[in-house]
């Protein structure tokens, strides 16, 4: 399953935008235009599926800090609204349910909500078509859904203000479980810590790891899984050789822990472990772990993956992104025109430029009805 389009209203620098997503979406632009806000809004949908949406908003400073910062009409409600369309990867683009969620301020005088707590105002799960079918509808704490027979049913226990129906409603309808599982399985990589206490620099427990954790803490296990479980490191070895000509990655058979080291051609008898590698080299290896793992999540989002990387590493990173996009859907936000150009050369996918239009985040070439005429 893939994302077909994304709609965002009222989030930070984004007043309202809706745009289609490709198998590989690359966004570029200058500082302050809202690239990271697009990335974070997408992450909010992921958190709606995991049940952590309200907590994430609170950690960002509360709803007042994340709402649209520009002028608002007299009748415009202070709301954050997110919606995503999904399609099946069946070769026919079969439409799947659309999920939408809206968040606003609660009223502690009448509702079970703290004064500054963000409240889930509404949620919908709708199967589009000539006759759209609503599978789930929520209005504040009231919720109804369709069961397997198509009949409407009320949720037995009322939802709290901070709970999303998508995360709380389980085992009622396959479509609900499917959408929740898909959104919850997304992976977001916004830089990796490379300080001395970074999870990347510590040995990973020797447990088979099909994909990289968000903090990269299981990188050693991911690399060992490729080497000793899958038995195929062709793409990994090629990426290492392209980035560091003549170097190789040493991945010993794990015992209690899984480790890795780099061996460079100018010091062939010296293996440099994770604790000794430079920040850029370690960051690059973590990105390879995210993009070339044994099993990829249904969606990978990278925010400024070029950070800390020497420009010489960007062609190899672009090739790894290309390999990943052949297996899953990938979203890349980057400041680097060099990386964007390298991705375009590898895949033919041209980047979309993020800009400000009338004070709000927009995409160059996007029409008012949410399509790119050049697609």
XYZ file of C-alpha atoms in Angstrom:
375
model
C 0.000 0.000 0.000
C 1.196 3.513 -0.834
C 0.233 7.094 -0.082
C -1.582 8.721 -2.990
C -1.924 12.252 -1.623
C -1.551 14.333 1.517
C -3.689 17.211 2.794
C -2.586 19.555 5.591
C -4.485 22.481 7.092
C -3.463 24.818 9.862
C -0.017 23.449 10.757
C 2.682 26.031 11.529
C 3.618 27.679 8.190
C 1.043 25.631 6.269
C -2.326 27.281 5.881
C -3.797 24.689 3.526
C -2.211 22.410 0.960
C -3.049 19.167 -0.786
C -0.690 17.436 -3.184
C -0.058 13.982 -4.717
C 2.837 11.783 -3.651
C 4.970 9.703 -5.968
C 6.724 6.437 -5.301
C 9.705 8.701 -4.624
C 9.033 12.278 -3.541
C 11.974 14.709 -3.235
C 11.388 18.175 -1.772
C 13.986 20.951 -1.860
C 14.018 24.620 -0.920
C 15.690 27.302 1.129
C 15.604 27.850 4.853
C 12.332 28.925 6.418
C 9.983 27.894 3.620
C 8.403 25.018 5.575
C 10.058 21.838 4.283
C 10.366 20.355 7.765
C 6.761 21.321 8.556
C 5.591 19.152 5.652
C 7.698 16.307 7.038
C 6.410 16.813 10.597
C 2.784 16.981 9.485
C 3.205 13.604 7.841
C 4.749 12.299 11.054
C 1.660 13.528 12.940
C -0.469 11.129 10.878
C 1.868 8.318 11.887
C 1.440 9.331 15.542
C -2.346 9.307 15.169
C -2.060 5.606 14.353
C 0.255 4.863 17.289
C -1.884 6.858 19.743
C 0.782 9.492 20.428
C -0.617 12.461 18.482
C -1.762 14.578 21.442
C 1.461 13.879 23.342
C 3.582 14.926 20.345
C 1.675 18.205 20.035
C 2.134 18.848 23.761
C 5.881 18.208 23.439
C 6.093 20.749 20.612
C 4.781 23.418 22.973
C 1.071 22.726 22.816
C -1.579 23.299 20.194
C -1.075 27.059 20.210
C 2.539 26.532 19.137
C 1.758 24.229 16.184
C -1.288 25.933 14.672
C -1.121 28.072 11.525
C 0.830 31.170 12.478
C -0.614 33.564 9.882
C -3.775 35.590 9.673
C -7.047 33.747 10.163
C -10.534 34.679 9.034
C -13.193 35.606 11.566
C -15.041 32.333 11.014
C -11.921 30.146 10.746
C -11.587 27.788 13.685
C -8.135 27.258 15.220
C -7.766 23.677 14.047
C -5.088 21.344 12.744
C -6.450 18.982 10.092
C -4.591 16.139 8.377
C -5.800 13.714 5.730
C -4.087 11.028 3.676
C -5.188 8.990 0.690
C -4.012 5.414 0.149
C -3.805 3.122 -2.870
C -2.987 -0.561 -3.242
C 0.263 -1.580 -4.938
C -1.625 -4.064 -7.107
C -0.710 -2.633 -10.496
C -4.181 -1.126 -10.868
C -3.997 1.601 -8.217
C -7.028 0.300 -6.337
C -8.272 3.021 -3.995
C -8.144 2.291 -0.278
C -9.798 4.171 2.615
C -8.881 7.817 3.278
C -8.045 8.725 6.854
C -8.541 12.183 8.304
C -8.104 13.672 11.773
C -8.772 17.159 13.162
C -7.354 18.565 16.386
C -8.488 21.665 18.299
C -8.713 23.171 21.759
C -10.916 21.426 24.308
C -13.125 22.970 26.967
C -12.423 21.606 30.442
C -15.719 23.040 31.741
C -17.728 20.525 29.761
C -15.307 17.809 28.665
C -12.840 15.377 30.229
C -9.850 17.383 29.085
C -7.192 19.597 30.683
C -7.285 23.304 29.906
C -4.333 23.301 27.464
C -4.727 19.754 26.198
C -5.173 19.258 22.441
C -8.451 17.501 21.724
C -9.262 15.183 18.842
C -12.280 16.953 17.372
C -13.066 14.563 14.541
C -11.837 11.505 12.678
C -13.020 9.840 9.509
C -12.178 6.749 7.543
C -13.921 6.842 4.175
C -13.718 4.440 1.252
C -13.878 6.702 -1.855
C -15.789 5.756 -4.960
C -18.878 6.599 -6.931
C -20.752 6.043 -3.672
C -18.312 6.760 -0.834
C -18.701 4.550 2.220
C -17.941 5.938 5.670
C -16.284 3.204 7.723
C -15.595 5.281 10.823
C -16.832 8.658 12.014
C -15.908 10.441 15.215
C -17.237 13.715 16.627
C -15.336 14.527 19.822
C -15.929 11.553 22.130
C -18.829 10.104 20.109
C -17.850 7.425 17.635
C -19.573 4.995 15.311
C -18.089 2.466 12.941
C -19.257 -0.252 10.572
C -18.842 -3.876 11.546
C -18.182 -6.776 9.168
C -21.862 -6.907 8.193
C -21.907 -3.202 7.288
C -24.089 -2.228 10.239
C -23.314 0.892 12.263
C -22.131 0.325 15.806
C -21.256 2.630 18.660
C -18.000 2.217 20.533
C -18.680 0.658 23.927
C -16.391 2.946 25.917
C -16.166 6.674 25.134
C -12.826 7.954 23.916
C -10.752 10.393 25.924
C -9.960 13.735 24.310
C -6.363 12.756 23.606
C -7.145 9.310 22.141
C -7.451 8.710 18.429
C -10.077 6.265 17.295
C -7.618 4.806 14.799
C -5.332 3.685 17.612
C -8.092 2.636 20.046
C -10.491 0.786 17.759
C -9.091 -2.692 17.170
C -10.506 -5.922 15.804
C -13.743 -4.335 14.594
C -13.184 -4.017 10.854
C -10.250 -5.221 8.711
C -9.978 -1.856 6.933
C -9.460 -0.012 10.226
C -6.763 -2.450 11.332
C -5.140 -2.273 7.898
C -4.882 1.532 7.861
C -3.664 1.671 11.470
C -0.992 -0.944 10.803
C 0.148 0.827 7.631
C 0.465 4.288 9.198
C 2.033 2.941 12.397
C 4.671 1.074 10.348
C 6.076 4.205 8.711
C 9.665 5.125 9.599
C 10.959 8.687 10.031
C 14.673 9.394 10.086
C 15.593 12.954 10.999
C 19.306 12.698 11.546
C 21.044 10.262 13.872
C 22.914 11.101 17.029
C 26.639 10.601 16.577
C 27.932 11.832 19.952
C 29.972 9.420 22.145
C 26.770 8.192 23.842
C 24.872 7.701 20.579
C 22.960 4.410 20.194
C 24.835 4.013 16.897
C 28.148 3.716 18.711
C 26.990 1.013 21.124
C 26.873 -2.705 20.274
C 23.409 -3.949 19.353
C 21.855 -7.012 20.918
C 22.208 -9.975 18.586
C 18.544 -10.250 17.599
C 17.530 -10.606 13.954
C 16.600 -7.090 12.819
C 14.697 -6.768 9.531
C 14.597 -2.939 9.639
C 16.354 -0.059 11.357
C 14.902 1.541 14.492
C 14.204 5.267 14.352
C 17.237 6.054 16.534
C 19.479 3.577 14.687
C 20.190 1.684 17.912
C 19.970 -1.721 16.229
C 22.287 -0.848 13.313
C 24.757 -3.601 14.153
C 21.937 -6.150 14.166
C 20.513 -4.804 10.879
C 23.892 -5.162 9.154
C 24.473 -8.610 10.680
C 21.001 -9.705 9.511
C 21.890 -8.732 5.946
C 25.241 -10.496 6.115
C 24.505 -13.665 8.059
C 20.711 -14.214 7.785
C 19.857 -12.949 4.323
C 23.323 -13.675 3.000
C 23.207 -10.782 0.540
C 25.191 -7.572 0.998
C 25.613 -6.763 -2.699
C 23.940 -3.327 -2.550
C 25.548 -2.567 0.805
C 29.032 -3.470 -0.408
C 28.546 -1.454 -3.603
C 27.456 1.601 -1.629
C 30.473 1.338 0.680
C 32.860 1.008 -2.271
C 31.271 3.942 -4.102
C 31.473 6.178 -1.021
C 34.892 4.995 0.221
C 36.777 3.448 -2.726
C 38.708 0.400 -1.631
C 37.163 0.285 1.859
C 35.024 -2.552 3.180
C 32.617 -3.126 6.021
C 33.532 -5.912 8.415
C 30.507 -7.597 10.023
C 31.559 -10.497 12.275
C 29.195 -13.326 13.178
C 27.272 -12.049 16.239
C 27.486 -13.714 19.609
C 25.701 -11.833 22.404
C 26.096 -8.530 20.543
C 26.222 -7.499 16.881
C 29.109 -5.238 15.877
C 30.599 -3.778 12.722
C 33.802 -2.012 11.708
C 35.235 -0.221 8.696
C 38.547 -1.205 7.104
C 40.120 1.454 4.899
C 42.677 0.768 2.122
C 45.387 2.971 3.606
C 45.266 1.005 6.896
C 44.248 -2.531 5.816
C 45.255 -4.194 9.090
C 43.294 -1.796 11.311
C 39.526 -2.164 11.821
C 37.717 0.983 13.011
C 34.741 0.136 15.196
C 31.583 2.211 15.616
C 33.036 4.109 18.583
C 35.963 5.312 16.429
C 34.250 6.261 13.183
C 33.745 9.896 12.203
C 30.297 11.433 12.587
C 29.783 11.562 8.826
C 30.829 7.954 8.231
C 28.569 6.723 11.024
C 25.650 8.805 9.730
C 26.167 7.376 6.243
C 26.213 3.785 7.524
C 23.003 4.413 9.475
C 21.306 5.710 6.322
C 22.406 2.592 4.463
C 20.926 0.518 7.275
C 17.631 2.396 6.919
C 17.495 2.131 3.101
C 18.987 -1.304 2.414
C 17.677 -3.366 5.333
C 16.411 -6.941 4.970
C 12.796 -5.710 5.047
C 11.706 -2.124 4.498
C 8.701 -0.411 6.093
C 5.837 0.617 3.765
C 7.018 4.235 3.897
C 10.382 5.859 4.680
C 10.773 9.597 5.305
C 14.214 11.202 5.393
C 14.649 14.765 6.602
C 17.925 16.411 5.525
C 19.842 13.126 5.211
C 22.836 15.022 3.819
C 23.591 16.552 7.250
C 27.164 15.773 8.383
C 27.941 14.030 5.085
C 30.837 15.009 2.828
C 29.611 15.873 -0.688
C 31.576 12.905 -2.049
C 29.137 10.577 -0.243
C 25.989 12.003 -1.828
C 26.057 10.003 -5.105
C 26.250 6.768 -3.093
C 23.399 7.963 -0.862
C 21.335 8.818 -3.955
C 21.887 5.304 -5.314
C 20.820 3.770 -1.974
C 17.665 5.921 -2.036
C 17.012 4.676 -5.577
C 17.386 1.055 -4.432
C 14.991 1.658 -1.534
C 12.396 3.330 -3.785
C 12.298 0.161 -5.887
C 11.087 -1.696 -2.771
C 8.986 0.870 -0.892
C 7.718 4.458 -0.953
C 10.309 7.087 -0.029
C 10.034 10.774 0.906
C 13.157 12.941 1.004
C 13.422 16.528 2.262
C 16.787 18.091 1.503
C 18.659 21.404 1.403
C 21.219 19.887 -0.941
C 20.750 20.525 -4.649
C 23.657 18.125 -5.186
C 21.739 15.287 -3.524
C 18.500 16.179 -5.317
C 20.311 16.227 -8.671
C 22.026 12.909 -7.913
C 18.653 11.318 -7.064
C 17.189 12.699 -10.297
C 20.087 11.229 -12.270
C 19.613 7.828 -10.624
C 15.821 7.641 -10.808
C 14.542 10.273 -13.237
C 12.465 11.767 -10.400
C 12.727 15.544 -10.451
C 12.562 17.349 -7.096
C 9.667 19.587 -6.113
C 10.618 23.030 -4.832
C 9.070 24.184 -1.558
C 8.424 27.929 -1.404
C 6.344 30.574 0.338
C 3.223 31.820 -1.418
C 1.232 34.574 0.263
C 3.076 33.791 3.467
C 2.170 30.088 3.449
C 4.145 26.989 2.515
C 3.450 25.849 -1.056
C 4.989 23.679 -3.778
C 6.153 25.166 -7.061
C 3.922 24.109 -9.940
C 1.077 22.874 -7.725
C -2.349 23.941 -8.971
C -5.163 25.193 -6.770
C -6.961 21.856 -7.098
C -3.936 19.967 -5.744
C -2.322 18.467 -8.838
C 0.884 19.001 -10.771
C -0.055 19.604 -14.426
C 3.372 18.313 -15.514
C 2.731 14.866 -13.980
